[in-house]
Coordinates of C-alpha atoms and ligand atoms in Angstrom, one line a residue:
M251 CA 194.9 41.7 103.9
C252 CA 198.5 41.1 105.2
G253 CA 199.5 42.8 108.5
I254 CA 202.4 45.1 108.9
V255 CA 204.1 46.2 112.1
G256 CA 207.4 48.0 112.8
Y257 CA 209.3 49.5 115.7
I258 CA 212.2 51.9 116.2
G259 CA 213.2 53.0 119.7
E260 CA 215.2 52.2 122.7
N261 CA 213.6 48.9 123.6
N262 CA 213.8 45.4 122.1
C263 CA 211.6 45.4 119.0
V264 CA 211.2 41.6 118.8
P265 CA 208.4 41.1 121.3
V266 CA 206.7 44.3 119.9
L267 CA 206.8 42.7 116.5
I268 CA 205.6 39.3 117.5
N269 CA 202.7 40.6 119.7
G270 CA 201.8 43.1 117.0
L271 CA 201.7 40.3 114.4
K272 CA 199.5 38.2 116.6
R273 CA 197.0 41.0 116.8
L274 CA 197.2 41.4 113.0
E275 CA 196.9 37.8 112.2
Y276 CA 193.2 38.2 111.4
R277 CA 194.4 40.1 108.3
G278 CA 196.2 37.2 106.9
Y279 CA 197.7 34.1 108.4
D280 CA 199.4 31.8 105.9
S281 CA 203.0 32.8 106.7
A282 CA 204.9 35.4 108.7
G283 CA 208.3 36.9 109.1
I284 CA 210.3 39.6 110.8
G285 CA 213.4 41.6 109.8
I286 CA 215.6 43.3 112.4
L287 CA 219.0 45.0 112.6
I288 CA 221.5 43.4 115.1
D289 CA 224.5 45.6 115.5
N290 CA 223.4 47.3 112.3
H291 CA 223.4 43.9 110.4
P292 CA 220.1 42.7 108.9
L293 CA 218.6 39.4 110.2
V294 CA 215.4 38.1 108.5
I295 CA 213.5 35.2 109.9
K296 CA 210.4 33.8 108.1
N297 CA 208.1 30.9 108.5
K298 CA 205.2 29.2 106.7
G299 CA 202.1 29.0 108.9
K300 CA 200.9 30.9 111.9
V301 CA 202.7 33.6 113.9
S302 CA 202.9 31.2 116.9
E303 CA 205.2 29.0 114.8
L304 CA 207.4 32.0 113.9
Q305 CA 207.4 32.9 117.5
S306 CA 208.8 29.5 118.6
K307 CA 211.5 29.7 116.0
I308 CA 212.5 33.2 117.2
E309 CA 212.2 32.8 120.9
K310 CA 215.0 30.2 120.9
L311 CA 217.4 32.7 119.4
K312 CA 217.0 35.3 122.3
L313 CA 217.3 38.2 119.9
S314 CA 217.4 41.9 120.8
S315 CA 217.2 44.8 118.4
P316 CA 216.0 48.4 118.6
I317 CA 214.7 48.4 115.0
G318 CA 212.6 45.9 113.0
I319 CA 209.6 45.2 110.9
G320 CA 207.2 42.2 110.8
H321 CA 204.6 40.9 108.4
T322 CA 201.8 38.3 108.4
R323 CA 200.8 37.3 104.9
W324 CA 197.6 36.5 103.0
A325 CA 199.0 35.2 99.7
T326 CA 198.1 36.9 96.5
H327 CA 201.1 36.1 94.2
G328 CA 202.8 32.8 95.0
E329 CA 201.9 30.1 97.4
P330 CA 202.3 30.5 101.1
N331 CA 205.8 29.3 101.9
E332 CA 208.9 30.5 103.6
I333 CA 210.4 32.0 100.4
N334 CA 207.3 34.0 99.5
A335 CA 206.9 35.2 103.1
H336 CA 208.0 38.7 103.9
P337 CA 210.4 40.5 104.5
H338 CA 212.0 40.3 101.1
C339 CA 215.7 41.2 100.8
N340 CA 217.9 42.7 98.0
G341 CA 220.7 40.7 96.6
D342 CA 223.4 41.6 99.2
K343 CA 220.9 41.4 102.0
S344 CA 221.5 45.0 103.2
L345 CA 217.9 46.0 102.6
F346 CA 214.6 44.4 103.6
L347 CA 211.0 45.3 103.0
I348 CA 207.4 44.2 103.9
H349 CA 204.5 45.0 101.6
N350 CA 200.7 44.8 101.8
G351 CA 198.9 45.3 98.5
I352 CA 199.4 44.3 94.9
I353 CA 202.0 45.6 92.4
E354 CA 200.1 45.4 89.2
N355 CA 203.0 46.1 86.8
F356 CA 205.3 43.8 88.6
E357 CA 206.0 41.6 85.5
T358 CA 207.2 44.6 83.5
L359 CA 209.3 45.9 86.4
K360 CA 210.7 42.5 87.0
K361 CA 211.8 42.1 83.4
G362 CA 213.5 45.5 83.5
L363 CA 215.3 44.6 86.7
Q364 CA 216.3 41.1 85.4
Q365 CA 217.9 42.8 82.5
L366 CA 220.0 44.9 84.9
G367 CA 221.1 41.6 86.5
Y368 CA 218.8 41.3 89.4
T369 CA 217.8 37.8 90.4
F370 CA 214.5 36.9 92.1
L371 CA 214.0 34.3 94.7
S372 CA 210.3 34.4 95.3
E373 CA 207.1 34.3 93.2
T374 CA 205.8 37.4 94.8
D375 CA 205.0 40.8 93.3
S376 CA 206.5 42.4 96.4
E377 CA 210.0 41.3 95.8
V378 CA 210.1 43.6 92.8
L379 CA 209.9 46.6 95.2
V380 CA 213.0 45.7 97.2
H381 CA 215.2 45.3 94.0
L382 CA 213.7 48.5 92.5
I383 CA 214.6 50.4 95.7
D384 CA 218.0 48.8 95.6
S385 CA 218.6 50.0 92.1
F386 CA 218.1 53.6 93.2
L387 CA 220.3 53.1 96.2
K388 CA 223.0 51.7 94.0
R389 CA 222.8 55.0 92.0
G390 CA 223.9 56.9 95.1
N391 CA 220.5 58.0 96.4
N392 CA 219.6 57.8 100.1
L393 CA 217.0 55.4 101.3
F394 CA 214.1 57.9 101.5
K395 CA 214.8 59.1 97.9
S396 CA 215.2 55.6 96.6
V397 CA 211.9 54.5 98.0
R398 CA 210.2 57.6 96.7
M399 CA 211.7 57.2 93.2
A400 CA 210.9 53.5 93.1
L401 CA 207.3 54.1 94.0
T402 CA 206.9 56.6 91.1
E403 CA 207.4 53.6 88.8
V404 CA 204.9 51.4 90.6
E405 CA 201.3 50.8 89.6
G406 CA 199.0 49.1 92.1
T407 CA 198.5 49.4 95.9
Y408 CA 201.0 49.3 98.7
G409 CA 201.6 49.8 102.4
I410 CA 205.3 49.2 102.8
A411 CA 208.0 49.5 105.4
V412 CA 211.7 49.3 104.5
V413 CA 214.9 49.0 106.6
Y414 CA 218.4 49.5 105.3
E415 CA 221.7 48.7 107.1
G416 CA 223.3 51.7 105.5
E417 CA 220.9 54.0 107.4
P418 CA 220.1 52.1 110.6
D419 CA 218.4 54.9 112.4
K420 CA 215.2 54.9 110.4
I421 CA 212.3 53.0 108.9
V422 CA 210.9 54.3 105.7
A423 CA 207.2 53.6 105.1
A424 CA 204.7 54.5 102.4
R425 CA 201.1 54.1 101.6
K426 CA 198.9 53.9 98.5
G427 CA 195.6 52.0 98.9
S428 CA 196.7 49.9 101.8
P429 CA 196.3 51.4 105.3
L430 CA 199.3 52.5 107.4
V431 CA 199.4 54.2 110.7
I432 CA 202.4 55.6 112.7
G433 CA 202.3 55.3 116.5
I434 CA 204.1 57.9 118.6
G435 CA 205.7 56.8 121.8
D436 CA 208.3 58.2 124.2
N437 CA 211.5 58.0 122.3
E438 CA 210.0 55.3 120.1
H439 CA 207.8 55.0 117.1
F440 CA 205.7 52.3 115.7
I441 CA 204.3 51.5 112.2
A442 CA 201.3 49.3 111.6
S443 CA 198.6 48.4 109.1
D444 CA 196.1 49.0 111.8
V445 CA 196.1 50.3 115.3
S446 CA 195.3 47.0 117.0
A447 CA 199.0 46.1 116.5
I448 CA 200.3 49.0 118.5
I449 CA 197.5 49.8 120.9
A450 CA 199.4 48.2 123.8
H451 CA 202.1 50.8 123.4
T452 CA 200.6 54.1 122.4
S453 CA 197.3 55.9 121.8
Q454 CA 198.9 58.7 119.7
V455 CA 198.7 58.0 116.0
V456 CA 199.1 59.5 112.6
Y457 CA 197.2 58.1 109.7
L458 CA 199.2 58.1 106.4
D459 CA 197.1 59.1 103.3
D460 CA 197.5 57.7 99.8
G461 CA 200.6 58.9 98.1
E462 CA 202.5 59.7 101.3
L463 CA 205.9 58.5 102.6
V464 CA 207.3 58.8 106.0
E465 CA 210.8 58.6 107.4
V466 CA 210.4 57.3 111.0
Y467 CA 213.2 57.8 113.6
K468 CA 213.1 56.8 117.2
D469 CA 212.3 60.4 118.3
H470 CA 210.6 62.0 115.3
F471 CA 209.2 61.4 111.9
C472 CA 209.1 63.4 108.6
A473 CA 206.3 62.9 106.1
K474 CA 206.3 63.9 102.4
T475 CA 204.2 63.3 99.4
I476 CA 205.5 61.0 96.6
A477 CA 206.0 64.3 94.6
D478 CA 208.5 65.3 97.3
A479 CA 206.4 68.0 99.0
D480 CA 206.6 68.4 102.8
I481 CA 203.4 67.7 104.7
E482 CA 202.2 68.3 108.3
K483 CA 200.3 65.3 109.7
E484 CA 197.7 65.6 112.4
V485 CA 198.1 63.5 115.5
F486 CA 195.0 61.6 116.6
E487 CA 194.2 60.0 120.0
I488 CA 192.7 56.5 119.7
T489 CA 190.2 55.4 122.3
T490 CA 190.1 51.6 121.6
T491 CA 191.4 49.7 124.6
L492 CA 193.4 46.5 124.8
E493 CA 190.6 44.7 126.6
E494 CA 188.3 45.5 123.7
I495 CA 190.6 43.6 121.3
D496 CA 191.3 40.6 123.7
R497 CA 189.4 37.4 123.7
G498 CA 188.3 37.9 127.2
G499 CA 188.2 34.2 128.2
Y500 CA 186.1 33.1 125.2
P501 CA 187.4 30.2 123.1
H502 CA 187.0 32.2 120.0
F503 CA 186.7 35.9 119.0
M504 CA 183.6 34.9 116.9
L505 CA 181.8 33.6 120.0
K506 CA 182.9 36.6 122.0
E507 CA 181.6 38.9 119.3
I508 CA 178.3 37.1 119.0
I509 CA 177.8 37.2 122.8
E510 CA 178.8 40.9 122.9
Q511 CA 175.9 41.9 120.7
P512 CA 173.6 43.3 123.3
E513 CA 176.3 45.8 124.2
S514 CA 177.6 46.5 120.7
V515 CA 174.1 47.1 119.4
F516 CA 173.4 49.4 122.4
N517 CA 176.6 51.3 121.7
S518 CA 175.5 51.8 118.1
M519 CA 172.3 53.6 119.2
R520 CA 173.6 55.2 122.4
G521 CA 172.8 58.9 122.5
R522 CA 171.4 58.7 119.0
I523 CA 167.7 58.1 119.6
L524 CA 165.5 61.1 120.2
L525 CA 162.4 59.3 121.6
E526 CA 160.2 62.3 122.1
Q527 CA 160.8 63.5 118.6
G528 CA 160.6 60.0 117.2
T529 CA 163.8 60.5 115.3
A530 CA 167.6 60.0 115.4
K531 CA 170.4 62.3 116.0
L532 CA 173.4 61.4 113.9
G533 CA 176.2 64.1 114.2
G534 CA 178.1 62.8 111.2
L535 CA 175.1 63.4 108.9
E536 CA 173.9 66.7 110.3
L537 CA 175.3 68.9 107.6
V538 CA 174.0 66.7 104.8
A539 CA 170.7 65.4 106.2
D540 CA 168.5 67.6 104.1
R541 CA 170.4 66.8 100.9
L542 CA 170.1 63.2 101.8
A543 CA 166.4 63.3 102.5
N544 CA 165.8 65.1 99.2
S545 CA 168.0 62.9 97.1
K546 CA 166.3 61.3 94.1
R547 CA 167.8 58.0 94.7
I548 CA 169.9 56.2 97.3
I549 CA 172.5 53.6 96.4
I550 CA 174.1 51.4 99.0
S551 CA 177.4 49.8 98.0
A552 CA 179.4 47.2 100.0
C553 CA 181.0 43.8 99.9
G554 CA 180.4 40.5 101.9
T555 CA 178.3 40.8 105.1
S556 CA 178.2 44.6 104.7
W557 CA 176.4 44.0 101.4
H558 CA 173.8 41.9 103.2
A559 CA 173.3 44.8 105.6
A560 CA 172.9 47.0 102.6
L561 CA 170.0 44.8 101.3
V562 CA 168.2 45.3 104.6
G563 CA 168.8 49.0 104.4
E564 CA 167.2 49.0 100.9
Y565 CA 164.0 47.6 102.4
M566 CA 164.1 50.2 105.2
F567 CA 164.7 53.2 103.1
E568 CA 162.1 52.3 100.5
Q569 CA 159.5 51.4 103.0
F570 CA 159.8 54.4 105.3
A571 CA 161.8 57.1 103.5
R572 CA 160.1 56.4 100.2
I573 CA 163.3 57.0 98.3
P574 CA 164.1 54.6 95.5
T575 CA 167.1 52.6 96.7
E576 CA 169.4 50.2 95.0
V577 CA 172.1 48.0 96.4
E578 CA 175.2 47.2 94.4
Y579 CA 178.3 45.1 95.0
A580 CA 181.2 47.7 95.2
S581 CA 183.2 45.6 92.8
E582 CA 180.5 45.8 90.2
F583 CA 179.7 49.5 90.8
R584 CA 183.2 50.7 90.2
Y585 CA 183.7 49.1 86.8
R586 CA 180.3 49.5 85.1
N587 CA 180.4 53.2 84.3
P588 CA 177.4 53.8 86.7
I589 CA 174.9 56.6 85.9
V590 CA 175.1 58.6 89.1
G591 CA 175.3 62.3 89.9
S592 CA 174.6 65.1 92.3
E593 CA 171.0 64.0 93.0
D594 CA 172.1 60.6 94.3
A595 CA 173.2 59.8 97.8
I596 CA 175.5 56.8 98.0
F597 CA 176.2 54.9 101.2
F598 CA 179.3 52.8 101.5
I599 CA 179.1 50.2 104.3
S600 CA 182.3 48.7 105.5
Q601 CA 183.2 47.2 108.9
S602 CA 187.0 47.7 108.3
G603 CA 186.7 50.9 106.3
E604 CA 189.5 49.5 104.2
T605 CA 187.9 47.1 101.6
A606 CA 189.6 47.9 98.3
D607 CA 186.5 47.6 96.1
T608 CA 184.3 49.6 98.4
L609 CA 187.0 52.3 98.6
A610 CA 187.3 52.4 94.8
A611 CA 183.5 52.6 94.4
L612 CA 183.5 55.5 96.9
K613 CA 186.1 57.4 94.9
E614 CA 184.1 56.7 91.7
A615 CA 180.9 58.1 93.3
K616 CA 182.7 61.2 94.6
N617 CA 184.2 61.9 91.1
R618 CA 180.7 61.8 89.7
G619 CA 179.4 64.3 92.2
A620 CA 177.1 62.0 94.2
L621 CA 176.8 62.6 98.0
S622 CA 179.1 59.9 99.3
L623 CA 178.5 58.7 102.8
G624 CA 180.4 56.1 104.9
I625 CA 179.0 53.6 107.4
C626 CA 182.1 52.2 109.0
N627 CA 183.2 50.5 112.2
V628 CA 186.9 51.3 112.3
V629 CA 187.4 54.9 113.4
G630 CA 189.9 56.7 111.2
S631 CA 189.7 54.1 108.5
T632 CA 190.2 55.2 104.9
I633 CA 186.6 54.9 103.8
A634 CA 185.5 56.9 106.9
R635 CA 188.0 59.6 106.1
E636 CA 187.4 59.7 102.3
S637 CA 183.6 60.0 102.7
Q638 CA 181.9 63.4 102.6
A639 CA 180.0 62.5 105.8
G640 CA 178.9 59.4 107.6
V641 CA 178.1 57.4 110.7
Y642 CA 180.4 55.2 112.8
I643 CA 178.6 52.0 113.9
H644 CA 180.7 51.9 117.2
A645 CA 180.5 48.1 117.4
G646 CA 184.0 47.9 118.9
P647 CA 186.9 46.0 117.3
E648 CA 185.7 42.9 115.4
I649 CA 188.5 40.4 115.1
G650 CA 186.8 37.1 114.0
V651 CA 187.0 36.9 110.2
A652 CA 183.3 36.1 109.9
S653 CA 181.5 39.3 110.6
T654 CA 178.8 39.1 113.3
K655 CA 178.5 42.1 115.6
A656 CA 179.4 44.6 112.9
F657 CA 176.4 43.3 110.9
T658 CA 173.8 43.9 113.7
S659 CA 175.3 47.3 114.4
Q660 CA 175.2 48.2 110.7
L661 CA 171.5 47.3 110.8
V662 CA 170.9 49.5 113.8
V663 CA 172.6 52.4 112.1
L664 CA 170.6 51.9 108.9
A665 CA 167.5 52.0 111.1
L666 CA 168.6 55.2 112.7
I667 CA 169.3 56.8 109.3
T668 CA 165.9 55.6 108.1
L669 CA 164.3 57.3 111.1
L670 CA 166.3 60.5 110.4
I671 CA 165.3 60.8 106.8
A672 CA 161.8 59.4 107.0
R673 CA 160.8 61.8 109.7
K674 CA 162.1 64.7 107.5
K675 CA 159.7 63.3 104.9
T676 CA 156.3 61.7 105.5
M677 CA 156.8 59.5 108.6
S678 CA 154.5 60.5 111.5
L679 CA 155.7 61.3 115.0
V680 CA 153.8 58.3 116.3
D681 CA 155.4 55.9 113.8
G682 CA 158.8 57.5 114.5
K683 CA 158.3 57.0 118.2
N684 CA 157.3 53.4 117.8
I685 CA 160.4 52.5 115.8
A686 CA 162.6 54.4 118.3
L687 CA 160.9 52.5 121.2
E688 CA 161.4 49.1 119.5
L689 CA 165.0 49.9 118.8
E690 CA 165.6 50.6 122.4
K691 CA 164.2 47.1 123.3
I692 CA 166.6 45.3 120.9
P693 CA 169.6 44.8 123.3
E694 CA 167.3 43.0 125.8
K695 CA 165.8 40.8 123.2
I696 CA 169.2 39.8 121.9
K697 CA 170.1 38.8 125.5
Q698 CA 167.0 36.5 125.4
I699 CA 168.1 34.9 122.1
L700 CA 171.6 34.3 123.5
K701 CA 170.1 32.1 126.2
L702 CA 169.3 29.6 123.4
N703 CA 172.9 29.0 122.8
E704 CA 172.8 25.4 124.2
H705 CA 169.7 24.5 122.2
I706 CA 171.3 25.8 119.1
E707 CA 174.5 23.8 119.9
N708 CA 172.4 20.7 120.1
I709 CA 170.9 21.4 116.7
A710 CA 174.4 21.9 115.3
E711 CA 175.3 18.5 116.6
E712 CA 172.4 17.0 114.7
F713 CA 173.3 18.7 111.4
K714 CA 177.1 19.0 111.5
N715 CA 177.6 16.3 108.9
A716 CA 175.2 17.8 106.3
T717 CA 177.0 18.8 103.1
N718 CA 174.5 21.3 101.8
F719 CA 172.1 23.7 103.5
L720 CA 169.4 25.9 102.1
Y721 CA 168.5 29.2 103.9
L722 CA 165.1 30.7 103.1
G723 CA 163.5 33.9 104.1
R724 CA 161.1 36.5 102.7
G725 CA 161.0 40.3 102.8
Y726 CA 163.4 41.7 105.5
N727 CA 164.5 38.2 106.2
F728 CA 165.7 37.4 102.7
P729 CA 169.0 39.2 103.3
V730 CA 169.2 37.3 106.6
A731 CA 169.0 34.0 104.7
L732 CA 171.9 35.1 102.6
E733 CA 173.9 36.1 105.6
G734 CA 173.1 32.9 107.5
A735 CA 174.3 30.9 104.4
L736 CA 177.4 33.0 104.2
K737 CA 178.3 32.5 107.8
L738 CA 178.1 28.7 107.4
K739 CA 180.1 28.7 104.2
E740 CA 182.8 31.0 105.6
I741 CA 183.7 29.0 108.7
S742 CA 182.4 25.4 108.2
Y743 CA 183.2 25.0 104.5
I744 CA 179.7 23.5 104.0
H745 CA 178.0 24.6 100.9
A746 CA 175.0 26.7 101.7
E747 CA 172.7 28.9 99.7
G748 CA 170.4 31.7 100.7
Y749 CA 167.3 32.3 98.7
P750 CA 164.0 34.2 98.8
A751 CA 161.7 31.5 100.1
A752 CA 159.3 31.8 97.2
E753 CA 162.1 31.5 94.7
M754 CA 162.8 28.0 96.0
K755 CA 160.2 26.7 93.6
H756 CA 162.2 28.0 90.7
G757 CA 165.2 25.8 91.1
P758 CA 166.5 24.9 94.6
I759 CA 163.5 22.7 95.3
A760 CA 165.1 20.2 93.0
L761 CA 167.9 19.7 95.6
I762 CA 165.6 18.8 98.5
D763 CA 165.6 15.3 99.9
K764 CA 166.0 13.8 103.3
N765 CA 169.6 14.8 103.4
M766 CA 169.1 18.5 102.6
P767 CA 168.4 20.7 105.7
A768 CA 166.4 23.8 105.0
I769 CA 166.5 26.7 107.4
F770 CA 163.5 28.9 107.3
I771 CA 163.5 32.4 108.9
A772 CA 159.8 32.5 109.6
P773 CA 158.8 35.1 112.3
K774 CA 155.1 36.0 112.5
D775 CA 154.9 38.9 110.0
S776 CA 152.9 39.8 107.0
T777 CA 154.6 37.0 104.9
Y778 CA 154.1 34.3 107.6
D779 CA 151.3 32.4 105.8
K780 CA 153.3 32.4 102.6
I781 CA 156.4 31.1 104.2
I782 CA 154.4 28.3 105.9
S783 CA 153.3 27.2 102.4
N784 CA 157.0 27.1 101.5
I785 CA 157.7 25.0 104.6
Q786 CA 155.0 22.6 103.5
E787 CA 156.6 22.3 100.1
V788 CA 159.9 21.3 101.6
K789 CA 158.2 18.9 104.1
A790 CA 156.4 17.2 101.3
R791 CA 159.8 16.3 99.8
K792 CA 161.1 15.0 103.1
G793 CA 163.5 17.8 103.6
R794 CA 164.7 18.4 107.2
I795 CA 163.6 21.8 108.5
I796 CA 164.9 24.2 111.1
A797 CA 162.7 27.2 111.7
V798 CA 163.7 30.5 113.3
A799 CA 160.2 31.5 114.5
S800 CA 158.4 33.9 116.8
E801 CA 158.1 32.9 120.4
S802 CA 154.4 33.5 120.2
D803 CA 154.1 30.9 117.4
D804 CA 153.0 27.5 118.7
T805 CA 151.8 26.0 115.5
I806 CA 155.0 25.9 113.6
D807 CA 156.6 23.3 115.9
K808 CA 154.3 20.6 114.4
L809 CA 155.5 21.4 110.9
V810 CA 159.2 21.4 111.3
D811 CA 162.0 19.3 112.9
Y812 CA 163.5 22.0 115.1
T813 CA 162.5 25.5 116.1
I814 CA 164.5 28.4 117.5
K815 CA 162.0 30.8 119.0
I816 CA 163.0 34.5 119.1
P817 CA 161.1 37.5 120.5
D818 CA 158.9 39.6 118.3
T819 CA 159.7 43.1 117.1
I820 CA 158.7 45.3 114.2
R821 CA 159.5 43.9 110.7
M822 CA 162.3 46.3 109.9
L823 CA 164.2 45.4 113.0
M824 CA 163.6 41.6 112.8
P825 CA 166.9 40.9 110.9
I826 CA 168.9 42.2 114.0
L827 CA 167.3 39.4 116.0
S828 CA 166.8 36.6 113.4
V829 CA 170.4 36.6 112.3
I830 CA 171.7 35.7 115.8
P831 CA 170.6 32.1 115.9
L832 CA 172.2 31.6 112.4
Q833 CA 175.5 33.1 113.6
L834 CA 175.4 30.7 116.6
L835 CA 174.5 27.7 114.4
A836 CA 177.3 28.3 112.0
Y837 CA 179.7 28.8 114.9
H838 CA 178.8 25.6 116.6
I839 CA 178.9 23.5 113.4
A840 CA 182.4 24.8 112.6
V841 CA 183.6 24.1 116.2
K842 CA 182.2 20.6 116.1
K843 CA 184.0 20.0 112.8
G844 CA 187.2 21.0 114.5
L845 CA 187.8 24.0 112.2
N846 CA 189.6 27.3 112.9
V847 CA 186.6 29.5 113.4
D848 CA 188.4 32.8 113.7
Q849 CA 190.8 32.2 110.9
P850 CA 189.0 30.2 108.2
R851 CA 191.0 29.0 105.3
N852 CA 191.6 31.3 102.3
L853 CA 189.7 34.3 103.9
A854 CA 190.9 37.5 105.4
K855 CA 189.1 40.0 107.6
S856 CA 190.0 43.0 105.6
V857 CA 190.3 42.6 101.8
T858 CA 192.5 45.4 100.7
V859 CA 193.2 43.9 97.3
E860 CA 190.8 43.7 94.4
Ligands
LIG1629 C1 185.8 40.1 104.0 C2 185.4 39.6 105.3 C3 183.9 39.7 105.5 C4 183.4 41.1 105.2 C5 183.9 41.6 103.9 C6 183.6 43.1 103.7 O1 185.4 39.3 103.0 O2 185.9 38.3 105.5 O3 183.6 39.3 106.8 O4 182.0 41.1 105.3 O5 185.3 41.4 103.7 O6 184.4 43.8 104.6 P1 184.1 45.2 105.2 O7 185.2 45.5 106.1 O8 184.2 46.2 104.0 O9 182.8 45.3 105.8

């Protein structure tokens, strides 16, 4: 949520900021701005709308500056407009600041500052920070101390970067709950809310932890805790490449990421399948694997698409590892005083590794002594670092706001974890080998499904004007129904509901008429006959039906209006295949409606606020 980028060095910061903001736009895209020092005088330029609009405004000015910060916003307090956009300035415009997060006590702080004579221009919570810092500067403190002291009064979350004309050789940045990374270059330093913004310039990074501040100069940086203790930070080498985060000729990131799935899914399992032993090797879980296999209960907590992956994980763990498993929205888990302890293992699934609710749930679980495990995509992300152990899904950077390849990779990793723990328990070598073999065939099968792209696009043309959709599936494909409906909602703004197919009779059937398309996920498995009965029920009410079915099934065509035939696999892995047509269908419907697929309205890729 909101993107932050900063530069200090010997080059012109303006292109660094603009290009960085473009890379960060997936985090928020309703307004953007930069603040720079020109001959030590602050200049702040902001704009409502996309970074490209800000860029046109700035390019005309031919600006050059060795220090600056930039921000792309996802509004929390105050509508998206130029005034509410960041950077925010103090009264005499000597100080400017960008902020990602939410200041929860901003009303109280604001009242106090107003009593001191401060006036506020914007409706944001963030503006409070700049005046608060100013109030400490005015009392004779230097910038670093002023920021540190201001932050001791703040409740909430922040990733901030601040520049002050009185100390033009530094950027001060701080983090609590919103990610911040420092990039180290040759006589230059970068600040960013994630590495994608600075990857073009450096691969050497330092991740700030909660409660840490940093003073960044062109040739060095000093980190401290908010309590003023010096800290040594470890430098990490990042391996993500620029090509990985580029669109690579595709019209949208979402399409690129859907098409990439044979490789991303392969990368998730690469080197992790031990075929002969019928199990998986997951380095990140080695030290805790026995404790995990012996846990009395597993909980999987997540948000959004990752929560749907968790539901599939529940089916896998219970079926094969025979460990009672529950799935819980992270936002619910953290606030309901959950009964968990040292005999529980809790997985936190998060593509970004930064989702605020998932992170808070992880902290809650850790405090209660549960084994807390992360399943993340972004290497070095907060959830990955805060977990006691975990597994990276290695899907590569996912930029499209609607998650696609991360979902299928999460499912692969959940299947690998299932193998690992089930083989430690009662699963036979033969069964383990069979699952491992089937897993290895998944990338090829995805390639086959992707060949149906044109067929699915034609179906999208037929249904693009529908205003409601019902997605129905049973067993392992019930979470896929939820995920298919979510994909359509997110990017096409069409109302869609996912339901367990049998539950349809208890309500949604009332909605069915000739205008209501129903999408059945109906591969040939043990629930096939039951789902055919559900199809008949919809057909009897003149509903239009699209079925995602097995390629070996030639009877279903007679029952439904459209079929999308996918290869067979074992039940536990079917969601990895059956979701792909639904991703493509949502994608094509949204494109045909002329919508911004990669940056749907009101959404953000990484939700770092509650
Ligand atoms: C946002 C994104 C979703 C994502 C969810 C959870 O809502 O738009 O695509 O599924 O956050 O994100 P996470 O990074 O924790 O998986």
